[in-house]
Amino acid sequence: MIEQLKNSGFEEMTLNMGPQHPSTHGVLHLLLKMDGEVITEARPDIGYLHRGMEKIAEKRTWGANIALSDRWDYIASMSNNFAAVLGPEKLMSITVPKRAEYIRVIMAELNRIASHLIFFGTYGIDIGAFTPFFYAFREREKILDLYESVCGARLTYNYFRIGGVSADLPEEFIPGVKAFINYFRPKLKEYDTLLSTNPIFMDRTVGVGAITKEEAIDWALSGPNIRASGVNFDLRKDDPYSVYSEFDFNIPTGKNGDCWDRYMVRMNEMKESARIVEQALEKLEPGDIMAKVAKVIRPPAGEIYTHVEAPKGELGVYCISDGSTMPYRYKVRGPSFVNLAILQKMLKGLRIADVVAVLGSIDIVLGEVDR
Amino acid sequence: MIYASQSLGDLWNWLLQQFAELCGSLGIPEVIRYMVEKGAYAVGLLVFISLTALVMIYMERKVSAHMQLRYGPMWTGGWHGWSQTIADMIKLLLKEDIIPDKADRWVHRIAPIVIFVPSLIGFLVIPFDKYLIGADLNVGILLVFGFSSIAVLSIFMGGWASNNKYTLLGGLRSAAQMISYELPLVLSVLGVIMTVGSLKMSDIVMAQKDVWFLFTPNLLGFIIYIIAGTAEVNRTPFDLPEAESELVSGYNTEYSGLKYGFFMLSEFTNTFIISAIAATFFMGGWNGPSWLPGIVSFLAKTYLIVFLLMWFRWTFPRLRVDRLMDFGWKFLLPLSFFNILMIAVWVLVKK
Amino acid sequence: MIKIFTYTWAILKGMAITFKYFFIRPVTVQYPKEKIKISPRWRGTLKQLRNEQGEETCDGCRICEKICPVNCISMEVYKDEKKNRRFTSSYTVNFGRCMFCGLCVEACPKKCLVHTPDFEFCTYERESLILTKDKILR
Ligand code: SF4
Ligand code: SF4
């Protein structure tokens, strides 16, 4: 039937979605071939935000690259900092003081909450509910306030240093975090009524854009996306870096790998992150925050791959040192970039309204995709 | 006499009488008198419509803002940014009127007018108060629905003529949506018409002197009406034609300046009409406590419905196109048939 | 049938939440009129401090210049034989490039370079973002 129609002069419609489109989360360009409202082919076209991060990194000192890392996934800078410091630390075999490790974990987990809050808000907007966005941002603002009191910035924190963190926690930080967690827990329930269990929302997301276990592994997904498909893969458990092995937390996983599962995994992850933060606060003891490290470091020649579980997935940094003050090669494995690839497979056969639902559920940040 | 009159409707009626006496004494022909009367009403209506649009846009802003923990406009004009909408209107007027290069210029230009005129006509038959109704036709409600179906045409015209894929999709969607939701909308009102036995607006209001239809078995009809009405005026959760996250801005993506203003204005006037009809049909129109002027209680009810629609909008996500159709045809339509059946039985039993 | 009721219930609950917030005081601030308190660690524009005698403390060690990842600090240094120390004859920070990373402040051995809590420094010309010594040394 469709073949007949095509032969008789009907044609597929090519729709350029983006780079200027309200819900492509930045400057993603999707080339959609459509048959009516049904998509027959989808091709993500990236590179509009390419800033040459990896090349820039080769001409900056190791320490300065932490400031650069803030700009990969700009809504989860702490995790980026984490990935950026682990490599040189391992190369130079620096032991980071315990206090600094806990502070790092607290920061990274709070950042995970903040990042997932943005996901929650923007996903609501993608689906058409505007109000949750503002509620999510209100909570995120509180986290940013805490960050501001520690490191003096709200978006590009540049807080981690090779060998520790740049500043000790101020007095009001610990009570502030505790108050935030107590405030935040009930809010999660509110989100559930507002969006997670809303029939319209479930109608839009349940069963849409499902990824099977095998597909998820084949396409090298990571983070909440692979966990939603039922693969229990989390670097915090599978390859514990820093002090993550000391904490007791669960890895939320989904079953069907559809949009709703991906959404729910993130919502549950926020709860777990809150638990980790609480435990870390308890374990926090006075002490040094910096190991003895020279101002300008020269890691011994060698290469290393370190990865962290960023809010979006496995954020890896592969760096080669030639013994100078700057890295010889600096390769970033951005989780958003890898996760985005599966989009072309998922979108086939869906409707245009599902494009935003699926795209939103992968939770990409274009700064990390293009770098 | 004026002081004794309690409401605007009575005042209007008194004025008409005075005018008729005057005409009679001066020997002015009936036709001219009639035209002057209706002309005055029309002018008054136009002023009212523009004011309503301003108030509603301001209200939408404030309601959405406060639901989202914001303040909304706070600066323009001093007190709580009351003149923000006026400023925006001026901005729209001053904007360049862009017609896309490959657009169908004629259709593109005419579409905003086509959408605006029916929504104006709808106002004619709305009974604001006892005597305050433009034309108390015996097919009153039919006129409103008949003309509001023209809006589909305009949205489709706008979507098609802009020569843009997003607007085209938006136009197609809205055509499908508005046609399929028109049915439950009309059928839900049918229950009330059956109860009253007349299509005339004033009759329907008079029938609710004692008890609003909201508190009779017509409640189901009311619920259907609100749902279908939301779909009819393209508001969330049924705002697919202008789904921002999918279709940029839907059928009016390529419009700017005054023409965009018309689309926006008609969205609000349509919302008002839908709410006004809900108030008339289910909430007793101008009936209310005796100390309250009829128009006040009518407007209060209307704005209550408007608030309800806004409340929907700022709470819910958006449905998907195919689900929307399913919902309309497979759920709402059978439900409204059932509603008619139920009302029929009820009317019979009451007799 | 049960489905309809659960759906309606879920929808009503959602509506209750937005209605609740309708009456809660908004959390936003009317920015230019009221400002939120910013933390003392806020990384705003840079300034150089003088010591108690009102003298310059910066001795032109050029560490901040070297560490800045985006090369926005530049200076000229001369040696004052009488006082037996170096001074900067010019010290310029280009805030058009600065990303407020704070590395320069952290590195300054004399602790004379600090951040101010100033975050409102928009201008109409790019030139005025290049702050010279007389503006930085405060
Ligand atoms: S804050 Fe960072 S970018 Fe700005 S001058 Fe200092 S080192 Fe350079
Ligand atoms: S690091 Fe401090 S002392 Fe050295 S040149 Fe910069 S401001 Fe002056």
Tab-separated table of N, CA and C in Angstrom, chain C:
chain	number	residue	atom	x	y	z
C	1	MET	N	-13.368	0.504	34.363
C	1	MET	CA	-14.065	1.413	35.281
C	1	MET	C	-13.153	1.850	36.428
C	2	ILE	N	-12.515	0.842	37.039
C	2	ILE	CA	-11.590	1.172	38.124
C	2	ILE	C	-10.467	2.038	37.583
C	3	LYS	N	-10.065	1.710	36.364
C	3	LYS	CA	-8.998	2.470	35.731
C	3	LYS	C	-9.384	3.955	35.650
C	4	ILE	N	-10.624	4.176	35.259
C	4	ILE	CA	-11.060	5.564	35.124
C	4	ILE	C	-10.936	6.284	36.454
C	5	PHE	N	-11.331	5.592	37.505
C	5	PHE	CA	-11.294	6.243	38.816
C	5	PHE	C	-9.873	6.497	39.278
C	6	THR	N	-8.996	5.501	39.063
C	6	THR	CA	-7.611	5.736	39.489
C	6	THR	C	-7.000	6.867	38.675
C	7	TYR	N	-7.308	6.899	37.399
C	7	TYR	CA	-6.787	7.968	36.564
C	7	TYR	C	-7.272	9.323	37.063
C	8	THR	N	-8.575	9.386	37.292
C	8	THR	CA	-9.131	10.656	37.742
C	8	THR	C	-8.506	11.063	39.061
C	9	TRP	N	-8.349	10.078	39.927
C	9	TRP	CA	-7.775	10.379	41.234
C	9	TRP	C	-6.367	10.922	41.080
C	10	ALA	N	-5.567	10.275	40.241
C	10	ALA	CA	-4.189	10.730	40.036
C	10	ALA	C	-4.189	12.145	39.472
C	11	ILE	N	-5.114	12.380	38.546
C	11	ILE	CA	-5.174	13.712	37.942
C	11	ILE	C	-5.558	14.756	38.976
C	12	LEU	N	-6.519	14.416	39.807
C	12	LEU	CA	-6.954	15.373	40.831
C	12	LEU	C	-5.839	15.646	41.821
C	13	LYS	N	-5.089	14.597	42.154
C	13	LYS	CA	-3.989	14.814	43.092
C	13	LYS	C	-2.962	15.768	42.509
C	14	GLY	N	-2.667	15.574	41.230
C	14	GLY	CA	-1.737	16.481	40.573
C	14	GLY	C	-2.249	17.907	40.620
C	15	MET	N	-3.552	18.051	40.392
C	15	MET	CA	-4.119	19.391	40.394
C	15	MET	C	-4.060	20.010	41.778
C	16	ALA	N	-4.214	19.156	42.791
C	16	ALA	CA	-4.153	19.678	44.162
C	16	ALA	C	-2.786	20.280	44.434
C	17	ILE	N	-1.751	19.650	43.888
C	17	ILE	CA	-0.398	20.160	44.154
C	17	ILE	C	-0.217	21.539	43.543
C	18	THR	N	-0.599	21.668	42.291
C	18	THR	CA	-0.413	22.988	41.687
C	18	THR	C	-1.285	24.026	42.392
C	19	PHE	N	-2.445	23.581	42.848
C	19	PHE	CA	-3.316	24.536	43.539
C	19	PHE	C	-2.700	24.962	44.866
C	20	LYS	N	-2.046	24.004	45.517
C	20	LYS	CA	-1.398	24.330	46.777
C	20	LYS	C	-0.332	25.404	46.548
C	21	TYR	N	0.445	25.189	45.491
C	21	TYR	CA	1.516	26.146	45.241
C	21	TYR	C	0.982	27.498	44.796
C	22	PHE	N	-0.240	27.497	44.333
C	22	PHE	CA	-0.833	28.754	43.914
C	22	PHE	C	-0.851	29.754	45.068
C	23	PHE	N	-0.937	29.231	46.269
C	23	PHE	CA	-1.053	30.129	47.423
C	23	PHE	C	0.241	30.276	48.200
C	24	ILE	N	1.256	29.562	47.763
C	24	ILE	CA	2.528	29.686	48.470
C	24	ILE	C	3.299	30.853	47.867
C	25	ARG	N	4.009	31.534	48.727
C	25	ARG	CA	4.769	32.692	48.257
C	25	ARG	C	5.782	32.271	47.211
C	26	PRO	N	5.840	33.026	46.108
C	26	PRO	CA	6.834	32.666	45.092
C	26	PRO	C	8.246	32.727	45.641
C	27	VAL	N	9.119	31.947	45.035
C	27	VAL	CA	10.484	31.886	45.526
C	27	VAL	C	11.437	32.766	44.727
C	28	THR	N	10.945	33.290	43.618
C	28	THR	CA	11.845	34.109	42.822
C	28	THR	C	12.018	35.475	43.467
C	29	VAL	N	13.072	36.177	43.049
C	29	VAL	CA	13.285	37.523	43.572
C	29	VAL	C	13.186	38.509	42.418
C	30	GLN	N	12.771	39.707	42.751
C	30	GLN	CA	12.649	40.751	41.733
C	30	GLN	C	14.016	41.362	41.550
C	31	TYR	N	14.773	40.826	40.595
C	31	TYR	CA	16.214	41.014	40.628
C	31	TYR	C	16.754	42.438	40.822
C	32	PRO	N	16.556	43.363	39.931
C	32	PRO	CA	17.311	44.592	40.235
C	32	PRO	C	16.848	45.276	41.512
C	33	LYS	N	15.593	45.035	41.897
C	33	LYS	CA	15.110	45.686	43.120
C	33	LYS	C	15.659	44.999	44.354
C	34	GLU	N	15.522	43.696	44.402
C	34	GLU	CA	16.087	42.973	45.534
C	34	GLU	C	17.124	41.995	45.011
C	35	LYS	N	18.137	41.801	45.805
C	35	LYS	CA	19.195	40.913	45.357
C	35	LYS	C	19.397	39.820	46.384
C	36	ILE	N	19.729	38.634	45.898
C	36	ILE	CA	20.004	37.584	46.868
C	36	ILE	C	21.407	37.765	47.413
C	37	LYS	N	21.588	37.284	48.615
C	37	LYS	CA	22.891	37.395	49.247
C	37	LYS	C	23.833	36.422	48.564
C	38	ILE	N	24.984	36.888	48.211
C	38	ILE	CA	25.911	35.942	47.619
C	38	ILE	C	26.987	35.590	48.618
C	39	SER	N	27.523	34.397	48.403
C	39	SER	CA	28.434	33.865	49.400
C	39	SER	C	29.736	34.655	49.407
C	40	PRO	N	30.396	34.738	50.547
C	40	PRO	CA	31.675	35.479	50.593
C	40	PRO	C	32.735	34.857	49.705
C	41	ARG	N	32.538	33.591	49.322
C	41	ARG	CA	33.542	32.978	48.454
C	41	ARG	C	33.259	33.219	46.982
C	42	TRP	N	32.283	33.994	46.713
C	42	TRP	CA	31.868	34.198	45.325
C	42	TRP	C	33.039	34.636	44.454
C	43	ARG	N	33.151	33.983	43.305
C	43	ARG	CA	34.252	34.309	42.409
C	43	ARG	C	33.800	35.347	41.391
C	44	GLY	N	33.946	36.596	41.782
C	44	GLY	CA	33.563	37.668	40.879
C	44	GLY	C	34.790	38.253	40.215
C	45	THR	N	34.732	39.558	39.936
C	45	THR	CA	35.889	40.205	39.318
C	45	THR	C	37.078	40.211	40.280
C	46	LEU	N	38.257	40.481	39.730
C	46	LEU	CA	39.466	40.413	40.539
C	46	LEU	C	39.841	41.784	41.063
C	47	LYS	N	40.513	41.778	42.188
C	47	LYS	CA	41.143	43.023	42.634
C	47	LYS	C	42.407	42.702	43.396
C	48	GLN	N	43.295	43.682	43.440
C	48	GLN	CA	44.534	43.515	44.196
C	48	GLN	C	44.428	44.307	45.484
C	49	LEU	N	44.962	43.713	46.523
C	49	LEU	CA	44.878	44.394	47.816
C	49	LEU	C	46.186	45.132	48.102
C	50	ARG	N	46.079	46.145	48.928
C	50	ARG	CA	47.267	46.813	49.458
C	50	ARG	C	47.506	46.300	50.861
C	51	ASN	N	48.689	46.477	51.348
C	51	ASN	CA	48.914	46.068	52.737
C	51	ASN	C	48.514	47.182	53.685
C	52	GLU	N	48.815	47.016	54.970
C	52	GLU	CA	48.294	47.974	55.954
C	52	GLU	C	48.829	49.380	55.728
C	53	GLN	N	50.067	49.434	55.188
C	53	GLN	CA	50.638	50.765	54.969
C	53	GLN	C	50.117	51.410	53.694
C	54	GLY	N	49.258	50.727	53.013
C	54	GLY	CA	48.757	51.287	51.773
C	54	GLY	C	49.684	51.083	50.607
C	55	GLU	N	50.635	50.173	50.756
C	55	GLU	CA	51.555	49.904	49.662
C	55	GLU	C	51.050	48.725	48.845
C	56	GLU	N	51.547	48.638	47.643
C	56	GLU	CA	51.220	47.461	46.847
C	56	GLU	C	51.881	46.241	47.458
C	57	THR	N	51.165	45.150	47.474
C	57	THR	CA	51.787	43.925	47.955
C	57	THR	C	52.299	43.076	46.807
C	58	CYS	N	51.644	43.188	45.684
C	58	CYS	CA	52.028	42.366	44.542
C	58	CYS	C	53.463	42.668	44.168
C	59	ASP	N	54.258	41.611	44.025
C	59	ASP	CA	55.647	41.864	43.656
C	59	ASP	C	55.937	41.378	42.241
C	60	GLY	N	54.907	41.221	41.468
C	60	GLY	CA	55.136	40.887	40.065
C	60	GLY	C	55.794	39.550	39.850
C	61	CYS	N	55.387	38.553	40.589
C	61	CYS	CA	56.034	37.249	40.457
C	61	CYS	C	55.546	36.507	39.223
C	62	ARG	N	54.513	37.011	38.605
C	62	ARG	CA	53.989	36.460	37.345
C	62	ARG	C	53.374	35.067	37.475
C	63	ILE	N	53.146	34.620	38.676
C	63	ILE	CA	52.550	33.281	38.823
C	63	ILE	C	51.111	33.286	38.309
C	64	CYS	N	50.378	34.333	38.659
C	64	CYS	CA	48.996	34.401	38.207
C	64	CYS	C	48.938	34.468	36.696
C	65	GLU	N	49.859	35.157	36.096
C	65	GLU	CA	49.883	35.272	34.646
C	65	GLU	C	50.090	33.915	34.006
C	66	LYS	N	50.977	33.130	34.635
C	66	LYS	CA	51.303	31.842	34.037
C	66	LYS	C	50.185	30.832	34.249
C	67	ILE	N	49.544	30.900	35.374
C	67	ILE	CA	48.593	29.837	35.681
C	67	ILE	C	47.252	30.053	34.986
C	68	CYS	N	46.967	31.256	34.616
C	68	CYS	CA	45.662	31.515	34.025
C	68	CYS	C	45.474	30.696	32.743
C	69	PRO	N	44.442	29.875	32.702
C	69	PRO	CA	44.279	28.992	31.541
C	69	PRO	C	43.944	29.742	30.262
C	70	VAL	N	43.390	30.926	30.378
C	70	VAL	CA	42.982	31.629	29.166
C	70	VAL	C	43.824	32.877	28.906
C	71	ASN	N	44.926	32.992	29.605
C	71	ASN	CA	45.880	34.089	29.386
C	71	ASN	C	45.215	35.449	29.423
C	72	CYS	N	44.518	35.749	30.455
C	72	CYS	CA	43.897	37.061	30.431
C	72	CYS	C	44.602	38.063	31.327
C	73	ILE	N	45.605	37.624	32.056
C	73	ILE	CA	46.360	38.577	32.873
C	73	ILE	C	47.668	38.919	32.145
C	74	SER	N	47.987	40.183	32.119
C	74	SER	CA	49.300	40.537	31.579
C	74	SER	C	49.868	41.661	32.429
C	75	MET	N	51.175	41.683	32.554
C	75	MET	CA	51.776	42.704	33.425
C	75	MET	C	53.176	43.046	32.940
C	76	GLU	N	53.614	44.214	33.383
C	76	GLU	CA	55.008	44.587	33.159
C	76	GLU	C	55.628	44.830	34.512
C	77	VAL	N	56.857	44.368	34.689
C	77	VAL	CA	57.471	44.401	36.014
C	77	VAL	C	58.768	45.200	35.952
C	78	TYR	N	59.014	45.975	36.971
C	78	TYR	CA	60.324	46.625	37.075
C	78	TYR	C	60.841	46.402	38.485
C	79	LYS	N	62.143	46.592	38.627
C	79	LYS	CA	62.720	46.377	39.956
C	79	LYS	C	63.021	47.721	40.595
C	80	ASP	N	62.520	47.903	41.790
C	80	ASP	CA	62.774	49.123	42.531
C	80	ASP	C	64.003	48.883	43.398
C	81	GLU	N	65.158	49.481	42.997
C	81	GLU	CA	66.408	49.186	43.699
C	81	GLU	C	66.362	49.695	45.128
C	82	LYS	N	65.681	50.831	45.322
C	82	LYS	CA	65.684	51.436	46.655
C	82	LYS	C	65.016	50.515	47.670
C	83	LYS	N	63.843	50.030	47.279
C	83	LYS	CA	63.114	49.164	48.209
C	83	LYS	C	63.522	47.706	48.081
C	84	ASN	N	64.353	47.449	47.087
C	84	ASN	CA	64.849	46.105	46.865
C	84	ASN	C	63.736	45.074	46.644
C	85	ARG	N	62.800	45.457	45.846
C	85	ARG	CA	61.770	44.490	45.453
C	85	ARG	C	61.196	44.918	44.106
C	86	ARG	N	60.411	44.015	43.547
C	86	ARG	CA	59.845	44.316	42.232
C	86	ARG	C	58.443	44.898	42.378
C	87	PHE	N	58.110	45.698	41.387
C	87	PHE	CA	56.749	46.225	41.316
C	87	PHE	C	56.208	46.003	39.917
C	88	THR	N	54.913	46.039	39.800
C	88	THR	CA	54.350	45.982	38.446
C	88	THR	C	54.124	47.410	37.974
C	89	SER	N	54.597	47.692	36.767
C	89	SER	CA	54.314	49.022	36.227
C	89	SER	C	52.969	49.032	35.530
C	90	SER	N	52.553	47.883	35.026
C	90	SER	CA	51.187	47.802	34.534
C	90	SER	C	50.651	46.410	34.852
C	91	TYR	N	49.370	46.330	35.093
C	91	TYR	CA	48.764	45.047	35.432
C	91	TYR	C	47.361	45.059	34.837
C	92	THR	N	47.131	44.224	33.846
C	92	THR	CA	45.853	44.271	33.129
C	92	THR	C	45.170	42.919	33.181
C	93	VAL	N	43.906	42.950	33.454
C	93	VAL	CA	43.119	41.718	33.386
C	93	VAL	C	42.010	41.942	32.363
C	94	ASN	N	41.935	41.038	31.413
C	94	ASN	CA	40.913	41.147	30.375
C	94	ASN	C	39.695	40.324	30.789
C	95	PHE	N	38.705	41.007	31.319
C	95	PHE	CA	37.540	40.258	31.798
C	95	PHE	C	36.650	39.771	30.670
C	96	GLY	N	36.946	40.192	29.464
C	96	GLY	CA	36.240	39.592	28.345
C	96	GLY	C	36.619	38.138	28.160
C	97	ARG	N	37.788	37.767	28.658
C	97	ARG	CA	38.222	36.387	28.513
C	97	ARG	C	38.131	35.608	29.810
C	98	CYS	N	38.228	36.301	30.908
C	98	CYS	CA	38.305	35.613	32.204
C	98	CYS	C	37.091	34.710	32.389
C	99	MET	N	37.321	33.509	32.901
C	99	MET	CA	36.195	32.615	33.154
C	99	MET	C	35.979	32.423	34.647
C	100	PHE	N	36.607	33.242	35.431
C	100	PHE	CA	36.397	33.236	36.878
C	100	PHE	C	36.619	31.861	37.482
C	101	CYS	N	37.722	31.255	37.062
C	101	CYS	CA	38.004	29.931	37.580
C	101	CYS	C	38.662	30.009	38.939
C	102	GLY	N	39.272	31.135	39.246
C	102	GLY	CA	39.847	31.282	40.571
C	102	GLY	C	41.240	30.703	40.713
C	103	LEU	N	41.814	30.201	39.635
C	103	LEU	CA	43.143	29.593	39.763
C	103	LEU	C	44.206	30.629	40.111
C	104	CYS	N	44.070	31.832	39.559
C	104	CYS	CA	45.066	32.867	39.818
C	104	CYS	C	45.053	33.275	41.280
C	105	VAL	N	43.847	33.407	41.824
C	105	VAL	CA	43.735	33.805	43.232
C	105	VAL	C	44.343	32.739	44.125
C	106	GLU	N	44.075	31.493	43.768
C	106	GLU	CA	44.592	30.401	44.577
C	106	GLU	C	46.114	30.378	44.552
C	107	ALA	N	46.677	30.745	43.394
C	107	ALA	CA	48.111	30.573	43.221
C	107	ALA	C	48.918	31.729	43.780
C	108	CYS	N	48.323	32.885	43.917
C	108	CYS	CA	49.085	34.076	44.291
C	108	CYS	C	49.798	33.876	45.624
C	109	PRO	N	51.124	33.931	45.623
C	109	PRO	CA	51.855	33.650	46.867
C	109	PRO	C	51.720	34.763	47.891
C	110	LYS	N	51.464	35.965	47.438
C	110	LYS	CA	51.360	37.090	48.373
C	110	LYS	C	49.938	37.256	48.893
C	111	LYS	N	49.047	36.470	48.389
C	111	LYS	CA	47.633	36.563	48.762
C	111	LYS	C	47.086	37.981	48.545
C	112	CYS	N	47.582	38.604	47.494
C	112	CYS	CA	47.123	39.970	47.279
C	112	CYS	C	46.094	40.066	46.176
C	113	LEU	N	45.924	38.967	45.437
C	113	LEU	CA	44.921	38.972	44.374
C	113	LEU	C	43.676	38.280	44.923
C	114	VAL	N	42.552	38.958	44.928
C	114	VAL	CA	41.329	38.351	45.480
C	114	VAL	C	40.156	38.604	44.535
C	115	HIS	N	39.118	37.813	44.763
C	115	HIS	CA	37.873	38.034	44.035
C	115	HIS	C	37.031	39.057	44.775
C	116	THR	N	36.287	39.844	44.034
C	116	THR	CA	35.286	40.696	44.668
C	116	THR	C	33.934	40.019	44.505
C	117	PRO	N	32.973	40.378	45.321
C	117	PRO	CA	31.643	39.778	45.127
C	117	PRO	C	30.864	40.442	44.012
C	118	ASP	N	31.537	41.171	43.159
C	118	ASP	CA	30.847	41.922	42.110
C	118	ASP	C	30.531	41.011	40.940
C	119	PHE	N	29.275	40.933	40.567
C	119	PHE	CA	28.948	40.131	39.391
C	119	PHE	C	28.237	40.941	38.313
C	120	GLU	N	28.058	42.224	38.561
C	120	GLU	CA	27.382	43.050	37.563
C	120	GLU	C	28.386	43.960	36.901
C	121	PHE	N	29.007	43.461	35.840
C	121	PHE	CA	29.979	44.321	35.190
C	121	PHE	C	29.753	44.358	33.686
C	122	CYS	N	28.485	44.328	33.313
C	122	CYS	CA	28.196	44.431	31.882
C	122	CYS	C	28.528	45.834	31.389
C	123	THR	N	29.041	45.886	30.175
C	123	THR	CA	29.311	47.192	29.592
C	123	THR	C	28.858	47.182	28.145
C	124	TYR	N	28.922	48.353	27.542
C	124	TYR	CA	28.546	48.437	26.142
C	124	TYR	C	29.737	48.218	25.229
C	125	GLU	N	30.945	48.466	25.734
C	125	GLU	CA	32.119	48.267	24.886
C	125	GLU	C	32.988	47.170	25.474
C	126	ARG	N	33.598	46.448	24.586
C	126	ARG	CA	34.484	45.392	25.053
C	126	ARG	C	35.734	45.980	25.711
C	127	GLU	N	36.126	47.164	25.241
C	127	GLU	CA	37.357	47.751	25.788
C	127	GLU	C	37.240	47.958	27.287
C	128	SER	N	36.045	48.307	27.715
C	128	SER	CA	35.933	48.639	29.135
C	128	SER	C	35.969	47.384	30.001
C	129	LEU	N	35.999	46.209	29.368
C	129	LEU	CA	36.165	44.997	30.167
C	129	LEU	C	37.642	44.739	30.481
C	130	ILE	N	38.500	45.422	29.775
C	130	ILE	CA	39.924	45.254	30.055
C	130	ILE	C	40.288	46.212	31.178
C	131	LEU	N	40.480	45.675	32.350
C	131	LEU	CA	40.719	46.541	33.498
C	131	LEU	C	42.216	46.732	33.679
C	132	THR	N	42.611	47.983	33.810
C	132	THR	CA	44.026	48.279	34.012
C	132	THR	C	44.320	48.372	35.502
C	133	LYS	N	45.563	48.637	35.784
C	133	LYS	CA	46.011	48.528	37.165
C	133	LYS	C	45.257	49.455	38.109
C	134	ASP	N	44.982	50.671	37.635
C	134	ASP	CA	44.341	51.627	38.549
C	134	ASP	C	42.956	51.147	38.957
C	135	LYS	N	42.331	50.312	38.138
C	135	LYS	CA	41.016	49.816	38.535
C	135	LYS	C	41.113	48.548	39.363
C	136	ILE	N	42.195	47.814	39.145
C	136	ILE	CA	42.303	46.540	39.857
C	136	ILE	C	42.898	46.726	41.242
C	137	LEU	N	43.841	47.634	41.337
C	137	LEU	CA	44.469	47.874	42.641
C	137	LEU	C	43.563	48.782	43.455
C	138	ARG	N	42.893	48.207	44.396
C	138	ARG	CA	41.942	49.016	45.147
C	138	ARG	C	42.240	48.985	46.627
